[in-house]
Tab-separated table of C-alpha atoms in Angstrom:
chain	number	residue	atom	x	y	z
A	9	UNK	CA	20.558	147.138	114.948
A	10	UNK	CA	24.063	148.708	115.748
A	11	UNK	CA	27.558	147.150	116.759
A	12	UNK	CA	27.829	146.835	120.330
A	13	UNK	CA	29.902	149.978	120.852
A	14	UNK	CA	27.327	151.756	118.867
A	15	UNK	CA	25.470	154.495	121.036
A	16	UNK	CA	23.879	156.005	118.409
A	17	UNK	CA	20.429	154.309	117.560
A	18	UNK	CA	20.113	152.960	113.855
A	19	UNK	CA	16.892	154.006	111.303
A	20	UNK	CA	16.053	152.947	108.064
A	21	UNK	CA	16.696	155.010	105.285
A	22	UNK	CA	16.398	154.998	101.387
A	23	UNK	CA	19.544	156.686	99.127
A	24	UNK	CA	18.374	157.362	96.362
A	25	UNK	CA	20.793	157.983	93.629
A	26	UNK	CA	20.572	159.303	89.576
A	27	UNK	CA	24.054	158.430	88.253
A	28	UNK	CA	25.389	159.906	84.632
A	29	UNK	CA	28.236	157.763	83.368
A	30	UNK	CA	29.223	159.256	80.065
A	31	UNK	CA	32.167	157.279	77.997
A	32	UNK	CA	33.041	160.072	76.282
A	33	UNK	CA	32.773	158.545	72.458
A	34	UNK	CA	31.083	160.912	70.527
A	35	UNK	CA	29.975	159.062	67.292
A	36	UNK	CA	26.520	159.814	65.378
A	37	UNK	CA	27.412	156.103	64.090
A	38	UNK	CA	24.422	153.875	64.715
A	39	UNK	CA	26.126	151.339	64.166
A	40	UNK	CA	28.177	151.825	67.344
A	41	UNK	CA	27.295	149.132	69.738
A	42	UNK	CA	25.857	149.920	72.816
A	43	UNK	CA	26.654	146.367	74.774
A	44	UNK	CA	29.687	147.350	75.898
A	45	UNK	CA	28.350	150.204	78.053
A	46	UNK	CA	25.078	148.046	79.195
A	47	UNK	CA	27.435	144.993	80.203
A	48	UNK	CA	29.646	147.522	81.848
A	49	UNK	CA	26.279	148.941	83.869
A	50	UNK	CA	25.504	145.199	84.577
A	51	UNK	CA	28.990	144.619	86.268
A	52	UNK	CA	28.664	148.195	88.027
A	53	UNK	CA	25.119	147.012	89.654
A	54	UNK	CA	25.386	143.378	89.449
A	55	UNK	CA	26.901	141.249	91.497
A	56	UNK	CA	30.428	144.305	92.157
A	57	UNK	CA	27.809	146.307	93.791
A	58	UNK	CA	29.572	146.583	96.898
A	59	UNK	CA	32.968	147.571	95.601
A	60	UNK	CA	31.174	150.704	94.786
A	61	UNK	CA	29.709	151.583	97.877
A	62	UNK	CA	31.424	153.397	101.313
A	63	UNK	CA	29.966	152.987	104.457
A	64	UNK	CA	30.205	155.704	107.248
A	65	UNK	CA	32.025	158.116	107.223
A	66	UNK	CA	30.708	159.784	110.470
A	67	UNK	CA	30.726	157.671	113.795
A	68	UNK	CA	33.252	154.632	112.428
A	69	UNK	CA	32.429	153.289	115.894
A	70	UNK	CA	29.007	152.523	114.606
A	71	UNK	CA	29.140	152.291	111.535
A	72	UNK	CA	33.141	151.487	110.600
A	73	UNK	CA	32.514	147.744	110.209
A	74	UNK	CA	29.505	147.770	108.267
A	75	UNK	CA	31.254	147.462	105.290
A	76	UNK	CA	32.881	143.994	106.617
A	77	UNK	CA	28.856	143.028	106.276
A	78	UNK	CA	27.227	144.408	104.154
A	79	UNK	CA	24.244	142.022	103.500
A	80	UNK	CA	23.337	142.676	107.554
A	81	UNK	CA	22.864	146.638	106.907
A	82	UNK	CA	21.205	146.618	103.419
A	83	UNK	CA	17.823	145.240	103.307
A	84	UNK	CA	16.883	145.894	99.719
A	85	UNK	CA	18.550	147.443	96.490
A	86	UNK	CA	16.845	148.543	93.199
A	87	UNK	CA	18.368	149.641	90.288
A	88	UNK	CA	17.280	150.412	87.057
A	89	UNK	CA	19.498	151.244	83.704
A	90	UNK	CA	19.024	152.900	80.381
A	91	UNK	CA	21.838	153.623	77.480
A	92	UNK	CA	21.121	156.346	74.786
A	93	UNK	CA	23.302	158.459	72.185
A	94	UNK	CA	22.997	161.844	73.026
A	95	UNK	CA	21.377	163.744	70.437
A	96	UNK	CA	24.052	166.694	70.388
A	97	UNK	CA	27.190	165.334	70.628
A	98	UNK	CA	26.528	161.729	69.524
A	99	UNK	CA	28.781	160.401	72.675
A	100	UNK	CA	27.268	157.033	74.293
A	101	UNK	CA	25.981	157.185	77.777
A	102	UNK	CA	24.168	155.464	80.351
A	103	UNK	CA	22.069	156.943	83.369
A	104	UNK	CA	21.411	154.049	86.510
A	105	UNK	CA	18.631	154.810	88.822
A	106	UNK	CA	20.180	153.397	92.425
A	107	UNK	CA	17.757	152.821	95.637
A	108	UNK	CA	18.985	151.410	98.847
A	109	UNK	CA	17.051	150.585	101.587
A	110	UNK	CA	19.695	150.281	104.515
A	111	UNK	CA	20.293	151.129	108.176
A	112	UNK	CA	23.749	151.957	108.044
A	113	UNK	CA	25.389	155.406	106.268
A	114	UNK	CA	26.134	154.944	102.455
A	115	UNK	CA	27.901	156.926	99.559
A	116	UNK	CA	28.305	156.067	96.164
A	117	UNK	CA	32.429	155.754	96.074
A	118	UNK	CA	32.928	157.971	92.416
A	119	UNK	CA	36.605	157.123	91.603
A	120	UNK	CA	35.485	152.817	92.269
A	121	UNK	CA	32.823	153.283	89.953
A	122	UNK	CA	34.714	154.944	87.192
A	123	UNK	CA	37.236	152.162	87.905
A	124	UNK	CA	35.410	149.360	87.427
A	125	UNK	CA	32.591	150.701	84.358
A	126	UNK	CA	36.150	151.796	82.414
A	127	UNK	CA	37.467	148.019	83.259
A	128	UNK	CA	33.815	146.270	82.878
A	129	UNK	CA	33.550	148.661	79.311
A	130	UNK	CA	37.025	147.503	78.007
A	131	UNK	CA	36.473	143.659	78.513
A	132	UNK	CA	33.394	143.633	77.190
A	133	UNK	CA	35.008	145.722	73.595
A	134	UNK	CA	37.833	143.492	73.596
A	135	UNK	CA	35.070	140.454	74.064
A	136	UNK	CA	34.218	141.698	70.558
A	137	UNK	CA	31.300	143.986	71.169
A	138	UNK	CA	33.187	146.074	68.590
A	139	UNK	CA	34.146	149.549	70.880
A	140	UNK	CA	36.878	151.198	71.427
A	141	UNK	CA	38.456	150.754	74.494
A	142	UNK	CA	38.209	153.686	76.769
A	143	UNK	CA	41.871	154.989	78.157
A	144	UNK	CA	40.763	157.537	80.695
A	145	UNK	CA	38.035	157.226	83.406
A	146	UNK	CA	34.433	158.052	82.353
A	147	UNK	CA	32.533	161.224	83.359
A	148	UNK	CA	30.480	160.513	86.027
A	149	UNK	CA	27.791	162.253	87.705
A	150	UNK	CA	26.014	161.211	91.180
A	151	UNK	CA	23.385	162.929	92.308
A	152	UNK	CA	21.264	162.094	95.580
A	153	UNK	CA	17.836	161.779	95.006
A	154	UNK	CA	14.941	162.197	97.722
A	155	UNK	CA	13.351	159.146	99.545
A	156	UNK	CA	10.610	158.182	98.278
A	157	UNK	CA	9.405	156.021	100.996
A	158	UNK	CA	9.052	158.572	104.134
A	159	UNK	CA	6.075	156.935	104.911
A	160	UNK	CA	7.415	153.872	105.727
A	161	UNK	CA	10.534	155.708	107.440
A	162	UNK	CA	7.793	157.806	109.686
A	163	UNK	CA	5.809	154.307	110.201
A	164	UNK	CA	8.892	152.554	111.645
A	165	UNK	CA	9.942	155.669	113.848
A	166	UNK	CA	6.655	156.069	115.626
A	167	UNK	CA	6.199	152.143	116.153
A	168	UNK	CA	10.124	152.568	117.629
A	169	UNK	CA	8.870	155.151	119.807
A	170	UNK	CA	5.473	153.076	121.185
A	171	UNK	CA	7.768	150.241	121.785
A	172	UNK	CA	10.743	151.716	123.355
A	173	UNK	CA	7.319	153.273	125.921
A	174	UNK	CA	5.678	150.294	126.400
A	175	UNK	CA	8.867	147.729	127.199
């Protein structure tokens, strides 16, 4: 894999990220709904997925069109969501687990993603989910997580490395 330009060999890598989006509504009212921030989750890692994500930034002769196709440089992506009340300050938040199996270079882009939970959060409360709407961007917090599948990421290497001596 690679553009044609691209003298840099590609690998396959897993990004791993833990994001904290926090809408910054501190109620201890139960009766708050929490759809609002789930549906805004779903349209954060739905289907908008790639409106969140940056490809590159180092080598753009490799990697700068990537982004023009993305469904060629990510083989797999996992997510998985959870929305609590925190205990403390009563404010409604949701964590997302993100893994990406891709052979390109990808961040998390932190302004898009406030952008489109704050937009995703204030449809679904003026759907009637019966929020607030939110008027500035939420908290967020990304954090890069480990791979979790070196094994896999050694495993392709060395089979790289047998063929590249055997052709």
């Amino acid at each position: 894999r690679g553009g044609p330009f691209c003298a840099i060999g590609r690998r396959r890598q897993q990004s791993n990220f833990f994001i904290t989006l926090n809408t910054n509504r501190r109620t201890f009212d139960e009766a708050q709904d929490p759809r609002a921030v789930q549906s805004a989750l779903n349209a954060c890692f739905g289907k908008q997925i790639y409106d969140i994500l940056t490809f590159g930034p180092a080598h753009p002769e490799c990697y700068g069109d990537d982004a023009l196709h993305p469904n060629e440089f990510i083989e797999k992506i996992e997510v998985r969501t959870g929305v609590e009340r925190g205990p403390v300050t009563g404010a409604l938040h949701c964590h997302a687990y993100l893994t990406i199996a891709h052979w390109s270079q990808i961040r998390i882009n932190k302004l898009a993603l406030q952008g489109l939970f704050k937009q995703a959060y204030n449809q679904a409360a003026s759907a009637g989910l019966g929020q607030i709407p939110m008027r500035a961007l939420p908290a967020c917090k990304i954090e890069l997580q480990a791979q979790t599948d070196s094994g896999h990421i050694v495993a392709h290497y060395l089979s790289k490395q047998v063929n590249a001596v055997t052709s």
